[in-house]
Short mmCIF file of C-alpha atoms and ligand atoms in Angstrom, two decimals:
data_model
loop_
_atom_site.label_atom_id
_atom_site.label_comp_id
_atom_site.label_asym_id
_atom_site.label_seq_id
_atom_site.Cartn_x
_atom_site.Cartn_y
_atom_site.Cartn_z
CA UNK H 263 47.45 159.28 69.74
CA UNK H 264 49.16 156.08 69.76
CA UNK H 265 47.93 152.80 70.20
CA UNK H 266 49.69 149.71 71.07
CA UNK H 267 48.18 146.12 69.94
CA UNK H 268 49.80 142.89 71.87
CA UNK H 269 49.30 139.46 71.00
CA UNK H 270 50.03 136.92 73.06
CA UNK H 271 51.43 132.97 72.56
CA UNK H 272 50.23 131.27 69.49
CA UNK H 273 47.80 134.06 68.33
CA UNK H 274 50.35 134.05 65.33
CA UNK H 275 48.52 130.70 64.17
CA UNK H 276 45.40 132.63 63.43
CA UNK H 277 43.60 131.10 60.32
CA UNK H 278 46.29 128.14 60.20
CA UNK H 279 44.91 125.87 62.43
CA UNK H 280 41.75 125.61 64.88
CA UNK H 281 39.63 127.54 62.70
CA UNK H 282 36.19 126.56 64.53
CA UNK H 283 37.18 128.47 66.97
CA UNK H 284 39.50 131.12 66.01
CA UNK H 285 38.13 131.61 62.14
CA UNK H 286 40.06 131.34 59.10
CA UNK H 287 41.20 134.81 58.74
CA UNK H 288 45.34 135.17 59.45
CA UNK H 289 47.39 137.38 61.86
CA UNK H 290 48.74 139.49 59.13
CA UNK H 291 45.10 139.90 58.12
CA UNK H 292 44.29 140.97 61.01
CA UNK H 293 46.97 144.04 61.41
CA UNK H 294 45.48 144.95 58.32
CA UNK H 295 42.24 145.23 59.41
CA UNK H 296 43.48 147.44 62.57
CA UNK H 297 45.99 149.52 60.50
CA UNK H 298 42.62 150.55 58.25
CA UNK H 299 40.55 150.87 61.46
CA UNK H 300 43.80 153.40 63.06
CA UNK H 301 43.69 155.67 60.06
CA UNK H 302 39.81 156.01 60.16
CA UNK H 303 40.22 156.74 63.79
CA UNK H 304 43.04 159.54 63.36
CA UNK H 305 45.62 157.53 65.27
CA UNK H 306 48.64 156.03 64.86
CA UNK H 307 49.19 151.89 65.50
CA UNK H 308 51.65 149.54 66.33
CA UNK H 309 51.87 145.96 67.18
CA UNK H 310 53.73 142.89 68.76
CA UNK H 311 53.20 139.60 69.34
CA UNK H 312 55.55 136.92 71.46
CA UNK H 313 55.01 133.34 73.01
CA UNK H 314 57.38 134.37 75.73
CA UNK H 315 55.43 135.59 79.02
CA UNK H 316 58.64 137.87 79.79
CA UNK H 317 58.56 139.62 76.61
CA UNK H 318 55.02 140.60 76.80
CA UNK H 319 55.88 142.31 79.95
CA UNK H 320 58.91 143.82 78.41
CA UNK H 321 56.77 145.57 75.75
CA UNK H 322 54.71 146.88 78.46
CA UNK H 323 57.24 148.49 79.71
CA UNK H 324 58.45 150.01 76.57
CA UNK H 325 55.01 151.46 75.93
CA UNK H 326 55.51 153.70 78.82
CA UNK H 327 59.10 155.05 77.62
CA UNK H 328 57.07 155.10 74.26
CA UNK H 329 54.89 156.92 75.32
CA UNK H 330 52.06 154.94 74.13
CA UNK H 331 48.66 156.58 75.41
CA UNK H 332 46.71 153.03 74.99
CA UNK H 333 47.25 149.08 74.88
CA UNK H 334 44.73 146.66 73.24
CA UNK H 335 46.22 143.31 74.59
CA UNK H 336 45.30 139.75 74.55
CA UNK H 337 47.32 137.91 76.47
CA UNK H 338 46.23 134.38 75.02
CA UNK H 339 46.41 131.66 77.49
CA UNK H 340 48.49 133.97 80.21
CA UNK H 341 44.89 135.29 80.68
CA UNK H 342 44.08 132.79 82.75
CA UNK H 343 47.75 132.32 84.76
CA UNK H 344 50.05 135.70 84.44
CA UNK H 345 49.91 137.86 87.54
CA UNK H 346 53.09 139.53 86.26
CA UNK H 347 51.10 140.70 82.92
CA UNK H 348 48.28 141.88 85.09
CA UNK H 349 51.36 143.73 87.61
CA UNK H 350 52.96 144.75 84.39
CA UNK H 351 49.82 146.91 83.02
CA UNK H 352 49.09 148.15 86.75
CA UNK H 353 52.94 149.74 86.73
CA UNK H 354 52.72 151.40 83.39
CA UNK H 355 49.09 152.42 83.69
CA UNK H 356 48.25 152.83 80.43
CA UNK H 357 44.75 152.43 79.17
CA UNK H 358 44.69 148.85 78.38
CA UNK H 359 41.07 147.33 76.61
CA UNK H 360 41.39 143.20 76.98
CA UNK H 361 39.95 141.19 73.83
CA UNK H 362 39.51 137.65 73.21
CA UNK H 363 38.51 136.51 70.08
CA UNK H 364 36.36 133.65 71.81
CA UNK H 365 34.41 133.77 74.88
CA UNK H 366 36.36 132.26 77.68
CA UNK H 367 33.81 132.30 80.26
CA UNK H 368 31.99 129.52 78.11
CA UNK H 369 34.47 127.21 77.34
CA UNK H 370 36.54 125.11 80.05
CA UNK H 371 36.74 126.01 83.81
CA UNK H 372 40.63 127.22 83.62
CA UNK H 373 39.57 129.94 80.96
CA UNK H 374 37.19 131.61 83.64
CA UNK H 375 40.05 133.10 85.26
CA UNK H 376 41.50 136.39 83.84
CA UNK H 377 43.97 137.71 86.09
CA UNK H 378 44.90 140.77 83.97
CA UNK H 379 40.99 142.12 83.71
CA UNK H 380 41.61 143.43 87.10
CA UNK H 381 43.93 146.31 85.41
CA UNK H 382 41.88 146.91 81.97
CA UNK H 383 39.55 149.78 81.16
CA UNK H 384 37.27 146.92 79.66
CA UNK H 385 37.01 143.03 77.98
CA UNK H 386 35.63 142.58 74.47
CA UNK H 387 35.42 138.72 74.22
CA UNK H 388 33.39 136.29 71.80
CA UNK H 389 33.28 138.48 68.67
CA UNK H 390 35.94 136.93 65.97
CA UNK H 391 38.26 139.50 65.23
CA UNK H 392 36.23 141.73 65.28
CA UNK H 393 36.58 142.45 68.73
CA UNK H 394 40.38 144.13 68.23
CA UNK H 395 38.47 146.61 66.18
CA UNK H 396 35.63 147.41 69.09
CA UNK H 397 38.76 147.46 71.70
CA UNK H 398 40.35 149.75 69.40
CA UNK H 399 37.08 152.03 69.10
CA UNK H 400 36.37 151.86 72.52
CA UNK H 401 39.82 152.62 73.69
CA UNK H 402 40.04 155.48 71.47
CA UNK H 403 36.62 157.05 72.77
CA UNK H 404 38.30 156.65 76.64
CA UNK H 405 41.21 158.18 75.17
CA UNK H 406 39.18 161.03 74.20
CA UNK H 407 37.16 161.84 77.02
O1 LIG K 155 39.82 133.70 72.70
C1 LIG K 155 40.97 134.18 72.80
O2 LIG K 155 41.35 135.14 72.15
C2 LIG K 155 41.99 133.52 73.74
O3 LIG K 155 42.74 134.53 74.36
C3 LIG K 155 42.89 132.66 72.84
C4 LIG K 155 43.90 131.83 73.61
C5 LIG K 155 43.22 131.03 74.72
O4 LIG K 155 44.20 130.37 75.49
C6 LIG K 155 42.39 131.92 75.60
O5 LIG K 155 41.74 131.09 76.55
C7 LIG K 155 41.34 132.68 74.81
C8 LIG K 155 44.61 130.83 72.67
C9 LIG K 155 45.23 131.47 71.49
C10 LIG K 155 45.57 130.41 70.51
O6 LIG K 155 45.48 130.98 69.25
C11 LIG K 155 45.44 130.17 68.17
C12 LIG K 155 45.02 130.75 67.01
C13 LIG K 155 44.92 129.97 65.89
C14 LIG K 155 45.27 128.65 65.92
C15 LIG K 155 45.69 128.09 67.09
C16 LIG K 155 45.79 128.86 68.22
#
């Protein structure tokens, strides 16, 4: 089984600035933490990050020549504005689970807004990064069924 992780714009800061909100632990921490979480699950992982709102929905489109049978994304602030992300995973239809390391829905009135929910199996939000690994889990016991 193969999973896809995408990050989207500036969530290769992780653990350099913001910290009170985003923690202290980096982004190449974090693909650590999911490649040890993959091989516990039996599947295999890949990942990509960009700032660039076209890109994102390039590599959504390569995970369906891929062949990729799942998507953990967060789209970082195109959350809240991309329609062509949200488009992008309704095309490919690929399982996709939707983290966010905080909880939008409790910070300011623009975050409220995810347009690309509307095409995801499920959100984990508000639980570090630990919530890539729970999207991962979850994903994986969809994948299953
Ligand atoms: O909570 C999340 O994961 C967000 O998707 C993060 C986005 C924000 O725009 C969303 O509303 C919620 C921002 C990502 C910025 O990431 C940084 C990480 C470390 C340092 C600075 C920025």
């Amino acid at each position: 089984m193969k999973i896809l992780v995408i990050n989207g714009p500036n969530l290769n800061m992780l653990g350099i600035r913001q910290p009170e909100i985003y923690g202290r632990d980096t982004y190449d921490s974090l693909l650590d933490m999911l490649r040890a979480e993959a091989k516990a699950l039996g599947v295999s992982v890949s990942f990509y990050q960009s700032n660039h709102e076209g890109a994102l929905v390039d590599a959504i489109q390569h995970a369906y020549y891929d062949q990729v049978d799942g998507i953990v994304i967060n789209p970082g602030a195109y959350t809240h504005t991309s329609v062509a992300l949200l488009d992008a995973v309704k095309t490919v239809m690929i399982p996709t689970v939707e983290v966010h390391i905080s909880d939008p829905d409790t910070r300011e009135e623009f975050r409220h807004v995810s347009y690309i929910r509307g095409a995801c199996e499920a959100t984990v939000k508000g639980r570090g990064l630990e919530g890539y690994r729970d999207a991962m889990r979850l994903l994986c016991e969809k994948l299953k069924k």
